[in-house]
Coordinates of C-alpha atoms and ligand atoms in Angstrom, one line a residue:
X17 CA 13.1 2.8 -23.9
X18 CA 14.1 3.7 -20.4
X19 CA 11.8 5.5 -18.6
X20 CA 12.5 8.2 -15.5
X21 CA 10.2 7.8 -12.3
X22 CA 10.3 9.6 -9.1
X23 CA 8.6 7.8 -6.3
X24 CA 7.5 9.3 -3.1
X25 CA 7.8 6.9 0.3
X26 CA 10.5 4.7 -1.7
X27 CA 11.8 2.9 0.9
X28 CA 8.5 1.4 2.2
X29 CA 7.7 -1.9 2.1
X30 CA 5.5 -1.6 -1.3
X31 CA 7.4 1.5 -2.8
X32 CA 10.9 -0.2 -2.0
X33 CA 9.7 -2.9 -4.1
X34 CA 8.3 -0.6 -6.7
X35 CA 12.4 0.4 -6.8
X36 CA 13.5 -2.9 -7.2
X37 CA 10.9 -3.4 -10.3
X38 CA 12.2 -0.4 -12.0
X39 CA 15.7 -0.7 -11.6
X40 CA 16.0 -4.6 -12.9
X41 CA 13.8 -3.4 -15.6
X42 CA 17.0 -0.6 -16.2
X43 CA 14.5 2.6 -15.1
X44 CA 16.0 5.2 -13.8
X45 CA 14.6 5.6 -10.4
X46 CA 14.4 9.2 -8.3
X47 CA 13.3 8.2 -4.5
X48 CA 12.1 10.1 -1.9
X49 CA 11.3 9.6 1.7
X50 CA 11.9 11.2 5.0
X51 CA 11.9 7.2 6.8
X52 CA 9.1 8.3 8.9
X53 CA 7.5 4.7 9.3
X54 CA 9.8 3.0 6.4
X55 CA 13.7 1.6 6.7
X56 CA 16.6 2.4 4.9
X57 CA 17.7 -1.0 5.0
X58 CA 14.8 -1.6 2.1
X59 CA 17.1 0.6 -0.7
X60 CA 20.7 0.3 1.1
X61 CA 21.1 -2.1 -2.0
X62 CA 19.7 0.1 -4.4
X63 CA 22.5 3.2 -3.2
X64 CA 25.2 2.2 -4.9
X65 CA 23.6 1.8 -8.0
X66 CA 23.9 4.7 -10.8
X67 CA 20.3 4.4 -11.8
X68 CA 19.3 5.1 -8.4
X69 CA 18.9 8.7 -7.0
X70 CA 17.6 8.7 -3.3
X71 CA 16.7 12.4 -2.1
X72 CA 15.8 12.3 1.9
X73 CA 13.2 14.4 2.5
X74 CA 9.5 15.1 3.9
X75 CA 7.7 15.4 0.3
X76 CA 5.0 18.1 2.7
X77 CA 7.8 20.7 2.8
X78 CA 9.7 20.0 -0.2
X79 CA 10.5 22.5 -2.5
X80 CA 9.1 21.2 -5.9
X81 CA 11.5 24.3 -7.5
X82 CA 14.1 22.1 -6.5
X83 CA 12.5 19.0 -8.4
X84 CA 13.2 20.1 -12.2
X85 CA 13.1 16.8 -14.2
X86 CA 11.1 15.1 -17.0
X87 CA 9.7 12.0 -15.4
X88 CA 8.1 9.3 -17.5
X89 CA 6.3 8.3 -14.2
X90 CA 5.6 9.6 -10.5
X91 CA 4.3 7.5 -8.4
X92 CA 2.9 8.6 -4.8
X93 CA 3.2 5.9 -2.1
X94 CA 4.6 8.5 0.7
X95 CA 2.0 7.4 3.4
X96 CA 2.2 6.0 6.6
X97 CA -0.1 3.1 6.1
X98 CA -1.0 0.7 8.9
X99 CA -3.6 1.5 11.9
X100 CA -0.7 2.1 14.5
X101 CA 1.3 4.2 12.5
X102 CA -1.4 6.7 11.1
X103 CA -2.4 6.7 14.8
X104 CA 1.0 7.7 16.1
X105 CA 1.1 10.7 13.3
X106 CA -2.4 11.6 12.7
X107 CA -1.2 14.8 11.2
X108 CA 1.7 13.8 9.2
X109 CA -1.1 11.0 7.9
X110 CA -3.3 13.8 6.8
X111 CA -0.7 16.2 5.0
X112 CA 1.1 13.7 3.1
X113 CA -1.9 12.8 1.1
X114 CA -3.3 16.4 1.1
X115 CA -0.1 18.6 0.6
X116 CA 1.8 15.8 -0.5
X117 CA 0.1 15.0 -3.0
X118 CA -0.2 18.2 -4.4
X119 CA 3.6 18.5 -4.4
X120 CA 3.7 15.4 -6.1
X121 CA 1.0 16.2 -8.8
X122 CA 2.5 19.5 -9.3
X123 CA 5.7 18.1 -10.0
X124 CA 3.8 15.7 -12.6
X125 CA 2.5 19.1 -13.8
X126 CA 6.1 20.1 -14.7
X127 CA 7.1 17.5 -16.8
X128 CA 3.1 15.9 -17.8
X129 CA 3.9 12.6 -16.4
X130 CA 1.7 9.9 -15.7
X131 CA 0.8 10.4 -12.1
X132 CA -0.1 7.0 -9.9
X133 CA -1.8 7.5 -6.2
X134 CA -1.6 4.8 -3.7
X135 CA -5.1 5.1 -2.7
X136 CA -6.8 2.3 0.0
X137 CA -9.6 -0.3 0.4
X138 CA -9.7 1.9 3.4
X139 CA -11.7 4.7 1.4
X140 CA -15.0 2.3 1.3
X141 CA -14.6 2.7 4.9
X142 CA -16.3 -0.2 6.9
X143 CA -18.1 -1.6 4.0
X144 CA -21.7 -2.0 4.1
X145 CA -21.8 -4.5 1.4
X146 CA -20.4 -7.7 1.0
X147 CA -17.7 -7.3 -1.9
X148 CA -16.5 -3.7 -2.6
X149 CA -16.2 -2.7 -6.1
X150 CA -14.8 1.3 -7.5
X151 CA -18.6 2.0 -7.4
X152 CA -19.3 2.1 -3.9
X153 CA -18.7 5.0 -2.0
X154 CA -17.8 4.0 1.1
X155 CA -18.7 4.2 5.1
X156 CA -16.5 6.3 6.5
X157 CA -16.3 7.4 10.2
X158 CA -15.2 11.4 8.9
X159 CA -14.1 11.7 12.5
X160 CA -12.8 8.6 13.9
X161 CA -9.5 7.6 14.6
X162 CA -9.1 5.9 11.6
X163 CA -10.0 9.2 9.7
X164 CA -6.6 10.4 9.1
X165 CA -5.6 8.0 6.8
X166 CA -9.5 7.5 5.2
X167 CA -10.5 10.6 4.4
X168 CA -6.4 11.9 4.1
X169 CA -6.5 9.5 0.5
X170 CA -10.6 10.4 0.2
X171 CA -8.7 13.9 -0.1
X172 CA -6.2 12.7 -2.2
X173 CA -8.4 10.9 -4.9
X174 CA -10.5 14.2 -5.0
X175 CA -7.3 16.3 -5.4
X176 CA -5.9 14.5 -8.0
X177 CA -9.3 13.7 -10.0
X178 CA -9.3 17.4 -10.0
X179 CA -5.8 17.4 -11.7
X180 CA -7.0 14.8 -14.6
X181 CA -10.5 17.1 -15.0
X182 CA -8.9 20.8 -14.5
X183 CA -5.2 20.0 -16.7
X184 CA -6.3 17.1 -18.5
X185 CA -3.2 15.4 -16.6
X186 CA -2.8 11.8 -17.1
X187 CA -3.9 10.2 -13.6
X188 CA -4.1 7.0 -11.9
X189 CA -5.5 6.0 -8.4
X190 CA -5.3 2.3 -7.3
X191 CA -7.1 1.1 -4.3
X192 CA -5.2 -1.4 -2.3
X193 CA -6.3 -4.0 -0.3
X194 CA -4.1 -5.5 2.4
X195 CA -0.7 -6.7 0.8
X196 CA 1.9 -8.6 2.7
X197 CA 5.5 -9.5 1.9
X198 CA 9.0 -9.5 3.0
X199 CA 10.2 -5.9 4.3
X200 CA 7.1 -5.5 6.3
X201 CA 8.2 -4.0 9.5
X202 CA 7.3 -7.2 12.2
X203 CA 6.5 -3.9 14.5
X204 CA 4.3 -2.3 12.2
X205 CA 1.1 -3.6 13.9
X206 CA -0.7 -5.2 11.0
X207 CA -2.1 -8.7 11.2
X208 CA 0.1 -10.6 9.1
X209 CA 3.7 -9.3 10.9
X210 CA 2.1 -9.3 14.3
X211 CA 1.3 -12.9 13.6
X212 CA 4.9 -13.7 12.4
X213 CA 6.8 -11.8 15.4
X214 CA 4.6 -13.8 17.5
X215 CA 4.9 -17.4 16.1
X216 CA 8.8 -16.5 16.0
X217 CA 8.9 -15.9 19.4
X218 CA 6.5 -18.4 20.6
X219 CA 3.8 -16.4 21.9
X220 CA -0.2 -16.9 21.4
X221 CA -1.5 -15.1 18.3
X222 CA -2.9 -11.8 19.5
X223 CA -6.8 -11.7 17.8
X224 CA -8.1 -8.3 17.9
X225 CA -12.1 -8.1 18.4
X226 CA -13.7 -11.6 17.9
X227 CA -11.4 -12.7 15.6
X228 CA -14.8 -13.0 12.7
X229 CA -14.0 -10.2 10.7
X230 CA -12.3 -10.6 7.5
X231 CA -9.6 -9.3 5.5
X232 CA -8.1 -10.6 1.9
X233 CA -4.5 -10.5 1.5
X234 CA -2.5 -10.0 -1.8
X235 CA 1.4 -11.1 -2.0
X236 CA 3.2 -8.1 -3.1
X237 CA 4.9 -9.3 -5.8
X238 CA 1.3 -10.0 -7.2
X239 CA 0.4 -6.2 -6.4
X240 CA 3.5 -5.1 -8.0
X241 CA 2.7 -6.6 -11.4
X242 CA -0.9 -5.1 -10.9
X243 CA 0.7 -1.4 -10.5
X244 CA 3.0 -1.7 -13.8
X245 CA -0.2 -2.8 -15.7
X246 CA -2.0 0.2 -14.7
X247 CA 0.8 2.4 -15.7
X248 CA 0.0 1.6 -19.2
X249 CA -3.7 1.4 -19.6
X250 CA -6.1 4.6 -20.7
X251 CA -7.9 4.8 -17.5
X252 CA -8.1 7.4 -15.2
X253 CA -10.9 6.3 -12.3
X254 CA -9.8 4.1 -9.3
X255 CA -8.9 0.6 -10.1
X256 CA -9.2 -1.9 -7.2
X257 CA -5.9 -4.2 -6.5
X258 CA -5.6 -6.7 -4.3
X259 CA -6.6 -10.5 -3.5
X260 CA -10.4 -11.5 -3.6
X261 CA -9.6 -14.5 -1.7
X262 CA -11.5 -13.5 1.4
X263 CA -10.7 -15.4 5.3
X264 CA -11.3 -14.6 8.7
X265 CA -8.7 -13.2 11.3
X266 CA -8.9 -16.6 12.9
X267 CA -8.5 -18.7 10.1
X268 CA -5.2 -16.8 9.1
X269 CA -4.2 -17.7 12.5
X270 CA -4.9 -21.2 11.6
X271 CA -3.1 -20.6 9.1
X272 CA 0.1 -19.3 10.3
X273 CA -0.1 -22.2 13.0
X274 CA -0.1 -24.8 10.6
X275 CA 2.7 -23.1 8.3
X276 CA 5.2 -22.7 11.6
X277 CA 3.9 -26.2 12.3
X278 CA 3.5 -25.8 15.4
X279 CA 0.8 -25.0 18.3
X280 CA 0.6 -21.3 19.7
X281 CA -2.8 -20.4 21.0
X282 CA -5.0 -17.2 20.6
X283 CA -5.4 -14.3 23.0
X284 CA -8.2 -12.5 22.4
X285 CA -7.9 -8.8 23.1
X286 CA -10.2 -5.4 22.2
X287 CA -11.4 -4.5 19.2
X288 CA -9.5 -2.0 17.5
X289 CA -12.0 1.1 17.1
X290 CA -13.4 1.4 14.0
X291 CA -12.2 -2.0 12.6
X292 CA -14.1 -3.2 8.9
X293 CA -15.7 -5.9 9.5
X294 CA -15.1 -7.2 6.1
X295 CA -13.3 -6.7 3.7
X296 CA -13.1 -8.2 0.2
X297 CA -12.3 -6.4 -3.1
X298 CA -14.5 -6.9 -6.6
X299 CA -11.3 -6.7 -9.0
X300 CA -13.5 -7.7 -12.1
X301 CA -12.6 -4.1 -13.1
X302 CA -8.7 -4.8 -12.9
X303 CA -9.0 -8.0 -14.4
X304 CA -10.6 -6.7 -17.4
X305 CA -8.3 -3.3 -18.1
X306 CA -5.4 -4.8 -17.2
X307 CA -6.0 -9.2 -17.7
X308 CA -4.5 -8.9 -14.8
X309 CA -5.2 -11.2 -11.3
X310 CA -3.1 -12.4 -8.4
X311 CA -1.7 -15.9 -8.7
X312 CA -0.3 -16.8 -5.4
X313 CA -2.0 -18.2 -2.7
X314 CA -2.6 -16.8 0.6
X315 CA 0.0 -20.4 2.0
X316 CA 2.1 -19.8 -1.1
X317 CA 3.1 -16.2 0.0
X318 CA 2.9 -16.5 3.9
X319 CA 5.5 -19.3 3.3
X320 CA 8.0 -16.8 1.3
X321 CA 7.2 -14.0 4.0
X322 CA 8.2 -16.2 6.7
X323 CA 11.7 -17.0 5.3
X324 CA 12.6 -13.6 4.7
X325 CA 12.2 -13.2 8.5
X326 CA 13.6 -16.0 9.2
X327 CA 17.3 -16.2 7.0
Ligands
UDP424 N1 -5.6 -7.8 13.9 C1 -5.5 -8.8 14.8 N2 -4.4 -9.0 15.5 C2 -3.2 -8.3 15.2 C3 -3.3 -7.3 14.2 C4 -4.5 -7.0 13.6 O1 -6.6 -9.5 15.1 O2 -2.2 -8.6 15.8 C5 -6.8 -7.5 13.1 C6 -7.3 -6.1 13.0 O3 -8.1 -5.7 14.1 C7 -8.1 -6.1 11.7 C8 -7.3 -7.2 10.9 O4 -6.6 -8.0 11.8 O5 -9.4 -6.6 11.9 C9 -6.4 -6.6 9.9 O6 -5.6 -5.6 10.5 P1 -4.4 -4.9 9.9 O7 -3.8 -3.9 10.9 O8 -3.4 -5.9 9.3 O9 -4.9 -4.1 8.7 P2 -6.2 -3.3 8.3 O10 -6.9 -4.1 7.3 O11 -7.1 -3.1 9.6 O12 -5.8 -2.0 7.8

């Protein structure tokens, strides 16, 4: 049976591929998105086609009256989602996942869909322990830079948890760790792109801090099959995604050197304030709910990044 979804911030990089899942899988797909930090070159291919409805608009002001539709699904990835974009629009960061996602869960109200919240690795903060599972709470800075986008999805987990306990709606919240792919803006600031515009253009890789701290990175088609999963399962807490394959910032650099194949140097620069240290997720959870785990490597994926940026 087809299924109806609406999905918030559509033309990002992960919710534009979210729109390419649905729509080969024959879904009808309703996006929306006011292009804040996403492109709408990432769904100019999708425009044409009947099963797609694009609506452009800022999901904070919308008016949900407007919005009267049974959806199967609505999925909430409206968020702008790397350091230097929530710090450009700290306040936009904070009301799409507070008033944002109460739009969007009252529109899942409407029609009692299944309601799925990007939520963040960012919400355990900078972790004090080594691996972060759905148990740990977190150590968040509640006013530091990095706030707006931390405690903007700590605020949206808490809305929506109140959704599932107050109107017994069926609710979803995944936790994503870094994910990296084509459509990635190579301007959007994050480790993996800034590494890529960099080696493109010949220039040393920029290494924020001492280069020591760690991050895991999952390819996005990986993720994307993680999401669908969760769709279907009975589970309503957060469910960690991503890749538990953990490396430092300067062995990705080694990495990407030895990919491009050729020698560019580090330049060390200032930490970014309020960087994790580590990061690493537990998915033990996923990987039991869903038998679900991410199956391409860290080289695999950087490989099929770098073409898209390079054809
Ligand atoms: N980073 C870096 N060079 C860059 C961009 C980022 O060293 O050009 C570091 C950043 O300080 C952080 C890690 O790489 O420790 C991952 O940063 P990113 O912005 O990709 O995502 P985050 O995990 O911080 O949200």
């Amino acid at each position: 049976m087809n299924k109806k979804i609406l999905i918030s911030g559509g033309a990002g990089f992960i919710g534009s591929h979210l729109c390419d899942f649905f729509i080969n899988n024959g879904d009808i797909v309703w996006c929306i998105d006011n292009f804040i930090t996403s492109n709408k070159k990432n769904i100019e291919h999708l425009l044409k086609d009947k099963n797609f409805i694009f609506i452009e608009e800022d999901i904070t002001t919308i008016n949900e009256d407007k919005i009267d539709e049974k959806f199967d699904y609505v999925l909430h990835f409206a968020s702008p989602a790397s350091p230097i974009d929530y710090l450009k629009y700290p306040i936009e960061t904070l009301k799409v996942n507070s008033i944002g996602t109460e739009k969007m869960l009252n529109i899942a109200l409407k029609s009692n869909s299944t309601f799925l919240f990007s939520s963040t690795s960012e919400v355990y903060g900078d972790p004090l322990v080594s691996t972060q599972d759905e148990q740990y709470w977190g150590n968040v800075n509640p006013i530091g830079v990095r706030s707006v986008y931390d405690e903007g999805k700590r605020f949206g987990e808490a809305l929506i948890m109140a959704y599932h306990r107050k109107f017994k709606l069926n609710t979803k919240i995944i936790r994503i760790f870094n994910t990296y792919g084509p459509r990635m803006r190579l301007n959007d600031g994050r480790v993996i792109p800034n590494f890529i515009y960099n080696a493109l253009n010949n220039k040393p890789l920029p290494i924020y801090g001492d280069g020591k701290q760690t991050r895991s990175f999952c390819y996005i088609d990986d993720l994307i099959e993680g999401i669908v999963k969760v769709l279907e399962v009975d589970y309503n807490l957060p469910i960690n995604l991503g890749n538990p394959e953990e490396f430092t910032i300067i062995e990705l650099a080694e990495k990407i050197e030895k990919i491009f194949g050729k020698k560019l140097g580090t330049q060390y620069k200032e930490p970014m304030p309020d960087d994790p240290k580590k990061r690493k997720p537990d998915i033990n959870l996923a990987k039991k709910l869903l038998n679900w785990e991410p199956k391409i490597s860290l080289e695999e994926g950087l490989k099929k990044t770098i073409e898209y940026y390079i054809i």
